[in-house]
Amino acid sequence: MKRLLLALITATCLASPVHAWNAEGHRTVAEVAGPDLSPRARAEVRRILHQHPDQDISLAEAAVWPDKIRDDQRYDHPTWHYTNIPFFDEVPPRQLRSQIDVRWAINHNTRILKDRRASLSERAIALSWLAHLIGDIHQPLHATSRFAPETPDGDRGGNDYLVHLRPDDEGIKLHSYWDAAGGLYLDGANRSRVVSLARDFRDELPRVDSEVAVVDPRAWADESHDLATDVVYKDLHPGDVLSNEYISRARQTSKKRMTLAGYRLADFLNRVF
């Protein structure tokens, strides 16, 4: 099982560097959101996305779009996908320079989406980014950089932290492993499977109003950072072979975060519209 998992994750990582969740993960977040959209929000999403650069795409496809246009300088914003909240691990804390990040980008695109003076095309691009970034910010390693003796300048959200699925493999970036949700979606999920997964996630993890009610992107990032320190990096060392227990924990944590991101995306759009 680990051999197949490694091959699938490696193939995905070669095709798509530094994404939060893979395409199926982002589509799943949007599909989780779908049933909770109000009729007005659903209609507005459809109307606005009709003017998207990719023309009349679904919310699920809009959520993937910011990863598809990384080579297009008209639309790409690399620093929007993450925030590097520091995790100082056996090194003294220090002040870091702030930058435009996912928290800023969510607020920025929210202003555009709400602006009735903006063109529908501009609002469609903002909506696409928001559907994507609300997924991104719930991935623990898109809110964390570990500062340690071996990575004194930070590990870039696990991109400079190698782990193994087998003792004899070449290793995989911890960031890429979590983007792949521990391999949860790497079996060629088509749309019908994504819809089925989203339905299963909603059944298994019904919305908890007190969690969904948290609306501040800074709080979402703090949650992800706490999971990075308490789950992702816990009892783990660079070069470790991941245990079956770790793989199971990664999948369950990822499932919970994507499901919560979907509920929050729906409530966000209902508030906007």
PDB file of C-alpha atoms in Angstrom:
ATOM      1  CA  MET A   1       0.000   0.000   0.000  1.00  0.00           C
ATOM      2  CA  LYS A   2       2.811   2.395   0.851  1.00  0.00           C
ATOM      3  CA  ARG A   3       4.520   1.646  -2.496  1.00  0.00           C
ATOM      4  CA  LEU A   4       1.394   2.624  -4.443  1.00  0.00           C
ATOM      5  CA  LEU A   5       0.842   5.652  -2.210  1.00  0.00           C
ATOM      6  CA  LEU A   6       4.388   6.874  -2.811  1.00  0.00           C
ATOM      7  CA  ALA A   7       4.064   6.494  -6.585  1.00  0.00           C
ATOM      8  CA  LEU A   8       0.775   8.379  -6.647  1.00  0.00           C
ATOM      9  CA  ILE A   9       1.945  11.206  -4.414  1.00  0.00           C
ATOM     10  CA  THR A  10       5.222  11.550  -6.320  1.00  0.00           C
ATOM     11  CA  ALA A  11       3.403  11.758  -9.647  1.00  0.00           C
ATOM     12  CA  THR A  12       1.078  14.427  -8.314  1.00  0.00           C
ATOM     13  CA  CYS A  13       3.898  16.468  -6.794  1.00  0.00           C
ATOM     14  CA  LEU A  14       5.908  16.432 -10.022  1.00  0.00           C
ATOM     15  CA  ALA A  15       2.885  17.717 -11.897  1.00  0.00           C
ATOM     16  CA  SER A  16       1.857  20.412  -9.440  1.00  0.00           C
ATOM     17  CA  PRO A  17       4.426  22.042  -7.140  1.00  0.00           C
ATOM     18  CA  VAL A  18       3.375  23.607  -3.854  1.00  0.00           C
ATOM     19  CA  HIS A  19      -0.399  23.412  -4.031  1.00  0.00           C
ATOM     20  CA  ALA A  20      -2.642  23.221  -0.977  1.00  0.00           C
ATOM     21  CA  TRP A  21      -4.672  20.055  -1.360  1.00  0.00           C
ATOM     22  CA  ASN A  22      -4.716  18.663  -4.870  1.00  0.00           C
ATOM     23  CA  ALA A  23      -7.349  19.438  -7.488  1.00  0.00           C
ATOM     24  CA  GLU A  24      -9.705  16.813  -6.105  1.00  0.00           C
ATOM     25  CA  GLY A  25      -9.275  18.254  -2.621  1.00  0.00           C
ATOM     26  CA  HIS A  26     -10.231  21.757  -3.740  1.00  0.00           C
ATOM     27  CA  ARG A  27     -13.190  20.390  -5.704  1.00  0.00           C
ATOM     28  CA  THR A  28     -14.279  18.460  -2.622  1.00  0.00           C
ATOM     29  CA  VAL A  29     -14.256  21.636  -0.501  1.00  0.00           C
ATOM     30  CA  ALA A  30     -16.544  23.320  -3.043  1.00  0.00           C
ATOM     31  CA  GLU A  31     -18.844  20.286  -3.243  1.00  0.00           C
ATOM     32  CA  VAL A  32     -19.121  20.197   0.557  1.00  0.00           C
ATOM     33  CA  ALA A  33     -20.181  23.852   0.399  1.00  0.00           C
ATOM     34  CA  GLY A  34     -22.799  23.330  -2.309  1.00  0.00           C
ATOM     35  CA  PRO A  35     -25.762  21.968  -0.314  1.00  0.00           C
ATOM     36  CA  ASP A  36     -25.498  24.781   2.254  1.00  0.00           C
ATOM     37  CA  LEU A  37     -25.639  27.642  -0.252  1.00  0.00           C
ATOM     38  CA  SER A  38     -28.769  29.758  -0.049  1.00  0.00           C
ATOM     39  CA  PRO A  39     -30.841  30.032  -3.258  1.00  0.00           C
ATOM     40  CA  ARG A  40     -29.689  33.634  -3.652  1.00  0.00           C
ATOM     41  CA  ALA A  41     -26.013  32.767  -3.139  1.00  0.00           C
ATOM     42  CA  ARG A  42     -26.283  29.851  -5.564  1.00  0.00           C
ATOM     43  CA  ALA A  43     -27.818  32.104  -8.219  1.00  0.00           C
ATOM     44  CA  GLU A  44     -25.222  34.847  -7.703  1.00  0.00           C
ATOM     45  CA  VAL A  45     -22.341  32.370  -7.876  1.00  0.00           C
ATOM     46  CA  ARG A  46     -23.707  31.026 -11.159  1.00  0.00           C
ATOM     47  CA  ARG A  47     -24.297  34.526 -12.566  1.00  0.00           C
ATOM     48  CA  ILE A  48     -20.839  35.822 -11.645  1.00  0.00           C
ATOM     49  CA  LEU A  49     -18.922  32.734 -12.773  1.00  0.00           C
ATOM     50  CA  HIS A  50     -20.618  33.003 -16.153  1.00  0.00           C
ATOM     51  CA  GLN A  51     -18.170  35.908 -16.705  1.00  0.00           C
ATOM     52  CA  HIS A  52     -15.098  33.996 -15.489  1.00  0.00           C
ATOM     53  CA  PRO A  53     -12.055  33.948 -17.835  1.00  0.00           C
ATOM     54  CA  ASP A  54     -12.669  30.208 -18.293  1.00  0.00           C
ATOM     55  CA  GLN A  55     -16.322  31.003 -19.101  1.00  0.00           C
ATOM     56  CA  ASP A  56     -19.262  29.702 -17.143  1.00  0.00           C
ATOM     57  CA  ILE A  57     -17.397  27.293 -14.870  1.00  0.00           C
ATOM     58  CA  SER A  58     -18.753  25.628 -11.749  1.00  0.00           C
ATOM     59  CA  LEU A  59     -17.751  26.633  -8.231  1.00  0.00           C
ATOM     60  CA  ALA A  60     -15.755  23.391  -7.960  1.00  0.00           C
ATOM     61  CA  GLU A  61     -13.746  24.206 -11.085  1.00  0.00           C
ATOM     62  CA  ALA A  62     -13.363  27.830 -10.002  1.00  0.00           C
ATOM     63  CA  ALA A  63     -11.772  26.575  -6.775  1.00  0.00           C
ATOM     64  CA  VAL A  64      -9.052  24.788  -8.758  1.00  0.00           C
ATOM     65  CA  TRP A  65      -8.399  27.639 -11.218  1.00  0.00           C
ATOM     66  CA  PRO A  66      -5.788  29.595  -9.160  1.00  0.00           C
ATOM     67  CA  ASP A  67      -3.503  26.552  -9.296  1.00  0.00           C
ATOM     68  CA  LYS A  68      -3.998  26.199 -13.041  1.00  0.00           C
ATOM     69  CA  ILE A  69      -2.864  29.730 -13.879  1.00  0.00           C
ATOM     70  CA  ARG A  70       0.439  29.799 -12.004  1.00  0.00           C
ATOM     71  CA  ASP A  71       2.296  30.503 -15.254  1.00  0.00           C
ATOM     72  CA  ASP A  72      -0.011  33.370 -16.203  1.00  0.00           C
ATOM     73  CA  GLN A  73       1.337  36.614 -14.763  1.00  0.00           C
ATOM     74  CA  ARG A  74      -1.994  38.344 -15.324  1.00  0.00           C
ATOM     75  CA  TYR A  75      -3.614  36.318 -12.570  1.00  0.00           C
ATOM     76  CA  ASP A  76      -0.935  34.508 -10.544  1.00  0.00           C
ATOM     77  CA  HIS A  77      -0.118  35.666  -7.006  1.00  0.00           C
ATOM     78  CA  PRO A  78       2.271  33.138  -5.423  1.00  0.00           C
ATOM     79  CA  THR A  79       2.246  34.553  -1.880  1.00  0.00           C
ATOM     80  CA  TRP A  80      -1.550  34.501  -1.689  1.00  0.00           C
ATOM     81  CA  HIS A  81      -1.629  30.729  -1.156  1.00  0.00           C
ATOM     82  CA  TYR A  82      -0.069  30.608   2.315  1.00  0.00           C
ATOM     83  CA  THR A  83       1.123  32.379   5.428  1.00  0.00           C
ATOM     84  CA  ASN A  84       4.321  31.468   7.261  1.00  0.00           C
ATOM     85  CA  ILE A  85       3.323  31.683  10.921  1.00  0.00           C
ATOM     86  CA  PRO A  86       6.555  30.592  12.605  1.00  0.00           C
ATOM     87  CA  PHE A  87       6.961  27.420  14.626  1.00  0.00           C
ATOM     88  CA  PHE A  88      10.222  27.799  16.537  1.00  0.00           C
ATOM     89  CA  ASP A  89      11.403  24.264  17.303  1.00  0.00           C
ATOM     90  CA  GLU A  90      14.493  24.189  19.535  1.00  0.00           C
ATOM     91  CA  VAL A  91      15.627  27.596  18.280  1.00  0.00           C
ATOM     92  CA  PRO A  92      15.066  31.001  19.896  1.00  0.00           C
ATOM     93  CA  PRO A  93      12.117  32.982  18.505  1.00  0.00           C
ATOM     94  CA  ARG A  94      12.782  36.075  16.448  1.00  0.00           C
ATOM     95  CA  GLN A  95      10.827  38.775  14.675  1.00  0.00           C
ATOM     96  CA  LEU A  96      10.063  38.003  11.032  1.00  0.00           C
ATOM     97  CA  ARG A  97       9.218  40.346   8.193  1.00  0.00           C
ATOM     98  CA  SER A  98       5.547  40.293   7.262  1.00  0.00           C
ATOM     99  CA  GLN A  99       4.350  39.921   3.671  1.00  0.00           C
ATOM    100  CA  ILE A 100       1.161  39.789   1.652  1.00  0.00           C
ATOM    101  CA  ASP A 101      -0.291  36.380   2.443  1.00  0.00           C
ATOM    102  CA  VAL A 102      -3.419  34.226   2.345  1.00  0.00           C
ATOM    103  CA  ARG A 103      -5.079  36.144   5.187  1.00  0.00           C
ATOM    104  CA  TRP A 104      -4.604  39.447   3.369  1.00  0.00           C
ATOM    105  CA  ALA A 105      -5.670  37.904   0.056  1.00  0.00           C
ATOM    106  CA  ILE A 106      -8.966  36.613   1.463  1.00  0.00           C
ATOM    107  CA  ASN A 107      -9.855  40.071   2.756  1.00  0.00           C
ATOM    108  CA  HIS A 108      -8.691  41.723  -0.488  1.00  0.00           C
ATOM    109  CA  ASN A 109     -10.767  39.451  -2.721  1.00  0.00           C
ATOM    110  CA  THR A 110     -13.754  39.742  -0.405  1.00  0.00           C
ATOM    111  CA  ARG A 111     -13.767  43.500  -0.974  1.00  0.00           C
ATOM    112  CA  ILE A 112     -13.734  42.978  -4.745  1.00  0.00           C
ATOM    113  CA  LEU A 113     -16.483  40.356  -4.653  1.00  0.00           C
ATOM    114  CA  LYS A 114     -18.709  42.669  -2.610  1.00  0.00           C
ATOM    115  CA  ASP A 115     -18.039  45.694  -4.833  1.00  0.00           C
ATOM    116  CA  ARG A 116     -21.040  46.161  -7.136  1.00  0.00           C
ATOM    117  CA  ARG A 117     -19.010  48.699  -9.117  1.00  0.00           C
ATOM    118  CA  ALA A 118     -16.455  46.059 -10.081  1.00  0.00           C
ATOM    119  CA  SER A 119     -17.016  44.237 -13.359  1.00  0.00           C
ATOM    120  CA  LEU A 120     -18.503  40.751 -13.266  1.00  0.00           C
ATOM    121  CA  SER A 121     -15.217  39.453 -14.680  1.00  0.00           C
ATOM    122  CA  GLU A 122     -13.259  41.009 -11.801  1.00  0.00           C
ATOM    123  CA  ARG A 123     -15.730  39.617  -9.295  1.00  0.00           C
ATOM    124  CA  ALA A 124     -15.547  36.176 -10.933  1.00  0.00           C
ATOM    125  CA  ILE A 125     -11.772  36.133 -10.535  1.00  0.00           C
ATOM    126  CA  ALA A 126     -12.121  37.215  -6.893  1.00  0.00           C
ATOM    127  CA  LEU A 127     -14.746  34.515  -6.289  1.00  0.00           C
ATOM    128  CA  SER A 128     -12.460  31.904  -7.805  1.00  0.00           C
ATOM    129  CA  TRP A 129      -9.596  32.991  -5.570  1.00  0.00           C
ATOM    130  CA  LEU A 130     -11.814  32.947  -2.493  1.00  0.00           C
ATOM    131  CA  ALA A 131     -13.120  29.441  -3.194  1.00  0.00           C
ATOM    132  CA  HIS A 132      -9.498  28.362  -3.513  1.00  0.00           C
ATOM    133  CA  LEU A 133      -7.947  30.289  -0.631  1.00  0.00           C
ATOM    134  CA  ILE A 134     -10.550  29.249   1.917  1.00  0.00           C
ATOM    135  CA  GLY A 135      -9.400  25.724   1.098  1.00  0.00           C
ATOM    136  CA  ASP A 136      -5.714  26.671   1.219  1.00  0.00           C
ATOM    137  CA  ILE A 137      -5.853  28.304   4.627  1.00  0.00           C
ATOM    138  CA  HIS A 138      -7.269  25.123   6.177  1.00  0.00           C
ATOM    139  CA  GLN A 139      -4.209  23.075   5.128  1.00  0.00           C
ATOM    140  CA  PRO A 140      -1.909  23.096   8.195  1.00  0.00           C
ATOM    141  CA  LEU A 141       1.313  23.525   6.234  1.00  0.00           C
ATOM    142  CA  HIS A 142      -0.062  26.533   4.375  1.00  0.00           C
ATOM    143  CA  ALA A 143      -0.056  28.400   7.688  1.00  0.00           C
ATOM    144  CA  THR A 144       3.271  27.339   9.162  1.00  0.00           C
ATOM    145  CA  SER A 145       7.014  27.408   8.699  1.00  0.00           C
ATOM    146  CA  ARG A 146       9.162  25.376  11.098  1.00  0.00           C
ATOM    147  CA  PHE A 147      12.362  27.051  12.266  1.00  0.00           C
ATOM    148  CA  ALA A 148      14.833  24.492  13.605  1.00  0.00           C
ATOM    149  CA  PRO A 149      18.606  23.937  13.785  1.00  0.00           C
ATOM    150  CA  GLU A 150      18.575  22.202  10.385  1.00  0.00           C
ATOM    151  CA  THR A 151      16.329  24.873   8.815  1.00  0.00           C
ATOM    152  CA  PRO A 152      17.253  28.135  10.603  1.00  0.00           C
ATOM    153  CA  ASP A 153      15.438  30.217   7.978  1.00  0.00           C
ATOM    154  CA  GLY A 154      12.308  28.072   8.132  1.00  0.00           C
ATOM    155  CA  ASP A 155      11.281  24.952   6.232  1.00  0.00           C
ATOM    156  CA  ARG A 156       8.837  26.827   3.945  1.00  0.00           C
ATOM    157  CA  GLY A 157       5.795  24.977   5.186  1.00  0.00           C
ATOM    158  CA  GLY A 158       7.462  21.575   5.054  1.00  0.00           C
ATOM    159  CA  ASN A 159       8.926  22.037   1.570  1.00  0.00           C
ATOM    160  CA  ASP A 160      12.429  21.662   3.028  1.00  0.00           C
ATOM    161  CA  TYR A 161      11.453  18.707   5.237  1.00  0.00           C
ATOM    162  CA  LEU A 162      11.789  15.234   3.704  1.00  0.00           C
ATOM    163  CA  VAL A 163      10.016  12.141   4.995  1.00  0.00           C
ATOM    164  CA  HIS A 164       9.717   8.599   3.656  1.00  0.00           C
ATOM    165  CA  LEU A 165       6.926   6.120   3.078  1.00  0.00           C
ATOM    166  CA  ARG A 166       9.424   3.252   2.812  1.00  0.00           C
ATOM    167  CA  PRO A 167      12.979   2.986   4.118  1.00  0.00           C
ATOM    168  CA  ASP A 168      14.354   2.631   0.577  1.00  0.00           C
ATOM    169  CA  ASP A 169      12.447   5.413  -1.194  1.00  0.00           C
ATOM    170  CA  GLU A 170      13.947   8.759  -2.216  1.00  0.00           C
ATOM    171  CA  GLY A 171      11.735  10.696   0.153  1.00  0.00           C
ATOM    172  CA  ILE A 172       8.937  13.179  -0.280  1.00  0.00           C
ATOM    173  CA  LYS A 173       8.448  16.726   0.924  1.00  0.00           C
ATOM    174  CA  LEU A 174       6.277  16.853   4.014  1.00  0.00           C
ATOM    175  CA  HIS A 175       4.377  19.741   2.415  1.00  0.00           C
ATOM    176  CA  SER A 176       3.582  17.663  -0.674  1.00  0.00           C
ATOM    177  CA  TYR A 177       2.469  14.749   1.463  1.00  0.00           C
ATOM    178  CA  TRP A 178      -0.062  16.938   3.266  1.00  0.00           C
ATOM    179  CA  ASP A 179      -1.175  18.632   0.056  1.00  0.00           C
ATOM    180  CA  ALA A 180      -2.089  15.119  -1.055  1.00  0.00           C
ATOM    181  CA  ALA A 181      -3.994  14.590   2.229  1.00  0.00           C
ATOM    182  CA  GLY A 182      -1.934  11.491   2.910  1.00  0.00           C
ATOM    183  CA  GLY A 183      -2.976  10.057  -0.453  1.00  0.00           C
ATOM    184  CA  LEU A 184      -6.685  10.314   0.268  1.00  0.00           C
ATOM    185  CA  TYR A 185      -7.616  11.528  -3.236  1.00  0.00           C
ATOM    186  CA  LEU A 186      -4.889  10.086  -5.418  1.00  0.00           C
ATOM    187  CA  ASP A 187      -6.858   7.321  -7.107  1.00  0.00           C
ATOM    188  CA  GLY A 188      -7.980   9.325 -10.116  1.00  0.00           C
ATOM    189  CA  ALA A 189     -11.128  10.779  -8.597  1.00  0.00           C
ATOM    190  CA  ASN A 190     -13.540  11.988 -11.270  1.00  0.00           C
ATOM    191  CA  ARG A 191     -16.391  14.391 -10.639  1.00  0.00           C
ATOM    192  CA  SER A 192     -18.855  11.709  -9.552  1.00  0.00           C
ATOM    193  CA  ARG A 193     -16.344  10.377  -7.022  1.00  0.00           C
ATOM    194  CA  VAL A 194     -15.601  13.881  -5.727  1.00  0.00           C
ATOM    195  CA  VAL A 195     -19.335  14.477  -5.255  1.00  0.00           C
ATOM    196  CA  SER A 196     -19.609  11.124  -3.477  1.00  0.00           C
ATOM    197  CA  LEU A 197     -16.638  11.928  -1.232  1.00  0.00           C
ATOM    198  CA  ALA A 198     -18.115  15.311  -0.328  1.00  0.00           C
ATOM    199  CA  ARG A 199     -21.420  13.682   0.561  1.00  0.00           C
ATOM    200  CA  ASP A 200     -19.629  11.066   2.681  1.00  0.00           C
ATOM    201  CA  PHE A 201     -17.617  13.765   4.452  1.00  0.00           C
ATOM    202  CA  ARG A 202     -20.769  15.721   5.260  1.00  0.00           C
ATOM    203  CA  ASP A 203     -22.415  12.577   6.631  1.00  0.00           C
ATOM    204  CA  GLU A 204     -19.376  11.620   8.697  1.00  0.00           C
ATOM    205  CA  LEU A 205     -18.567  15.147   9.874  1.00  0.00           C
ATOM    206  CA  PRO A 206     -21.771  17.179  10.235  1.00  0.00           C
ATOM    207  CA  ARG A 207     -21.347  20.898  10.706  1.00  0.00           C
ATOM    208  CA  VAL A 208     -20.675  22.166  14.207  1.00  0.00           C
ATOM    209  CA  ASP A 209     -22.140  25.653  14.397  1.00  0.00           C
ATOM    210  CA  SER A 210     -19.575  26.917  16.901  1.00  0.00           C
ATOM    211  CA  GLU A 211     -16.758  25.982  14.490  1.00  0.00           C
ATOM    212  CA  VAL A 212     -18.441  27.235  11.338  1.00  0.00           C
ATOM    213  CA  ALA A 213     -19.260  30.529  13.089  1.00  0.00           C
ATOM    214  CA  VAL A 214     -15.558  31.458  13.193  1.00  0.00           C
ATOM    215  CA  VAL A 215     -15.260  33.922  10.292  1.00  0.00           C
ATOM    216  CA  ASP A 216     -11.868  35.625  10.731  1.00  0.00           C
ATOM    217  CA  PRO A 217      -9.180  34.346   8.315  1.00  0.00           C
ATOM    218  CA  ARG A 218      -6.587  35.021  11.000  1.00  0.00           C
ATOM    219  CA  ALA A 219      -8.367  32.548  13.273  1.00  0.00           C
ATOM    220  CA  TRP A 220      -8.521  29.970  10.473  1.00  0.00           C
ATOM    221  CA  ALA A 221      -4.773  30.333   9.963  1.00  0.00           C
ATOM    222  CA  ASP A 222      -4.142  30.036  13.703  1.00  0.00           C
ATOM    223  CA  GLU A 223      -6.156  26.789  13.777  1.00  0.00           C
ATOM    224  CA  SER A 224      -4.057  25.389  10.943  1.00  0.00           C
ATOM    225  CA  HIS A 225      -0.838  26.485  12.631  1.00  0.00           C
ATOM    226  CA  ASP A 226      -1.889  24.748  15.860  1.00  0.00           C
ATOM    227  CA  LEU A 227      -2.584  21.548  13.912  1.00  0.00           C
ATOM    228  CA  ALA A 228       0.834  21.805  12.296  1.00  0.00           C
ATOM    229  CA  THR A 229       2.573  21.939  15.668  1.00  0.00           C
ATOM    230  CA  ASP A 230       0.268  19.450  17.427  1.00  0.00           C
ATOM    231  CA  VAL A 231      -0.316  16.933  14.611  1.00  0.00           C
ATOM    232  CA  VAL A 232       1.869  17.437  11.527  1.00  0.00           C
ATOM    233  CA  TYR A 233       5.245  17.826  13.250  1.00  0.00           C
ATOM    234  CA  LYS A 234       4.412  16.027  16.496  1.00  0.00           C
ATOM    235  CA  ASP A 235       6.872  13.197  17.253  1.00  0.00           C
ATOM    236  CA  LEU A 236       8.225  13.522  13.706  1.00  0.00           C
ATOM    237  CA  HIS A 237      11.807  14.125  12.604  1.00  0.00           C
ATOM    238  CA  PRO A 238      13.284  14.901   9.180  1.00  0.00           C
ATOM    239  CA  GLY A 239      14.035  11.655   7.377  1.00  0.00           C
ATOM    240  CA  ASP A 240      11.527   9.575   9.336  1.00  0.00           C
ATOM    241  CA  VAL A 241       9.567   6.772   7.697  1.00  0.00           C
ATOM    242  CA  LEU A 242       5.897   7.627   8.218  1.00  0.00           C
ATOM    243  CA  SER A 243       4.044   5.075  10.292  1.00  0.00           C
ATOM    244  CA  ASN A 244       0.619   3.720   9.389  1.00  0.00           C
ATOM    245  CA  GLU A 245      -0.676   5.608  12.426  1.00  0.00           C
ATOM    246  CA  TYR A 246       0.728   8.869  11.062  1.00  0.00           C
ATOM    247  CA  ILE A 247      -0.793   8.229   7.629  1.00  0.00           C
ATOM    248  CA  SER A 248      -4.188   7.561   9.201  1.00  0.00           C
ATOM    249  CA  ARG A 249      -3.913  10.711  11.322  1.00  0.00           C
ATOM    250  CA  ALA A 250      -2.941  12.797   8.292  1.00  0.00           C
ATOM    251  CA  ARG A 251      -5.920  11.558   6.311  1.00  0.00           C
ATOM    252  CA  GLN A 252      -8.408  12.109   9.114  1.00  0.00           C
ATOM    253  CA  THR A 253      -7.067  15.578   9.919  1.00  0.00           C
ATOM    254  CA  SER A 254      -7.144  16.541   6.241  1.00  0.00           C
ATOM    255  CA  LYS A 255     -10.683  15.245   5.868  1.00  0.00           C
ATOM    256  CA  LYS A 256     -11.836  17.305   8.839  1.00  0.00           C
ATOM    257  CA  ARG A 257     -10.123  20.458   7.596  1.00  0.00           C
ATOM    258  CA  MET A 258     -11.506  20.192   4.069  1.00  0.00           C
ATOM    259  CA  THR A 259     -15.003  19.530   5.354  1.00  0.00           C
ATOM    260  CA  LEU A 260     -14.842  22.499   7.717  1.00  0.00           C
ATOM    261  CA  ALA A 261     -13.472  24.646   4.874  1.00  0.00           C
ATOM    262  CA  GLY A 262     -16.495  23.667   2.786  1.00  0.00           C
ATOM    263  CA  TYR A 263     -18.979  24.605   5.494  1.00  0.00           C
ATOM    264  CA  ARG A 264     -17.199  27.911   6.042  1.00  0.00           C
ATOM    265  CA  LEU A 265     -17.081  28.622   2.304  1.00  0.00           C
ATOM    266  CA  ALA A 266     -20.850  28.161   2.078  1.00  0.00           C
ATOM    267  CA  ASP A 267     -21.528  30.438   5.032  1.00  0.00           C
ATOM    268  CA  PHE A 268     -19.084  33.010   3.664  1.00  0.00           C
ATOM    269  CA  LEU A 269     -20.884  33.147   0.315  1.00  0.00           C
ATOM    270  CA  ASN A 270     -24.276  33.301   2.019  1.00  0.00           C
ATOM    271  CA  ARG A 271     -23.083  36.335   3.994  1.00  0.00           C
ATOM    272  CA  VAL A 272     -21.668  38.064   0.917  1.00  0.00           C
ATOM    273  CA  PHE A 273     -24.805  37.569  -1.170  1.00  0.00           C
TER     274      PHE A 273
END
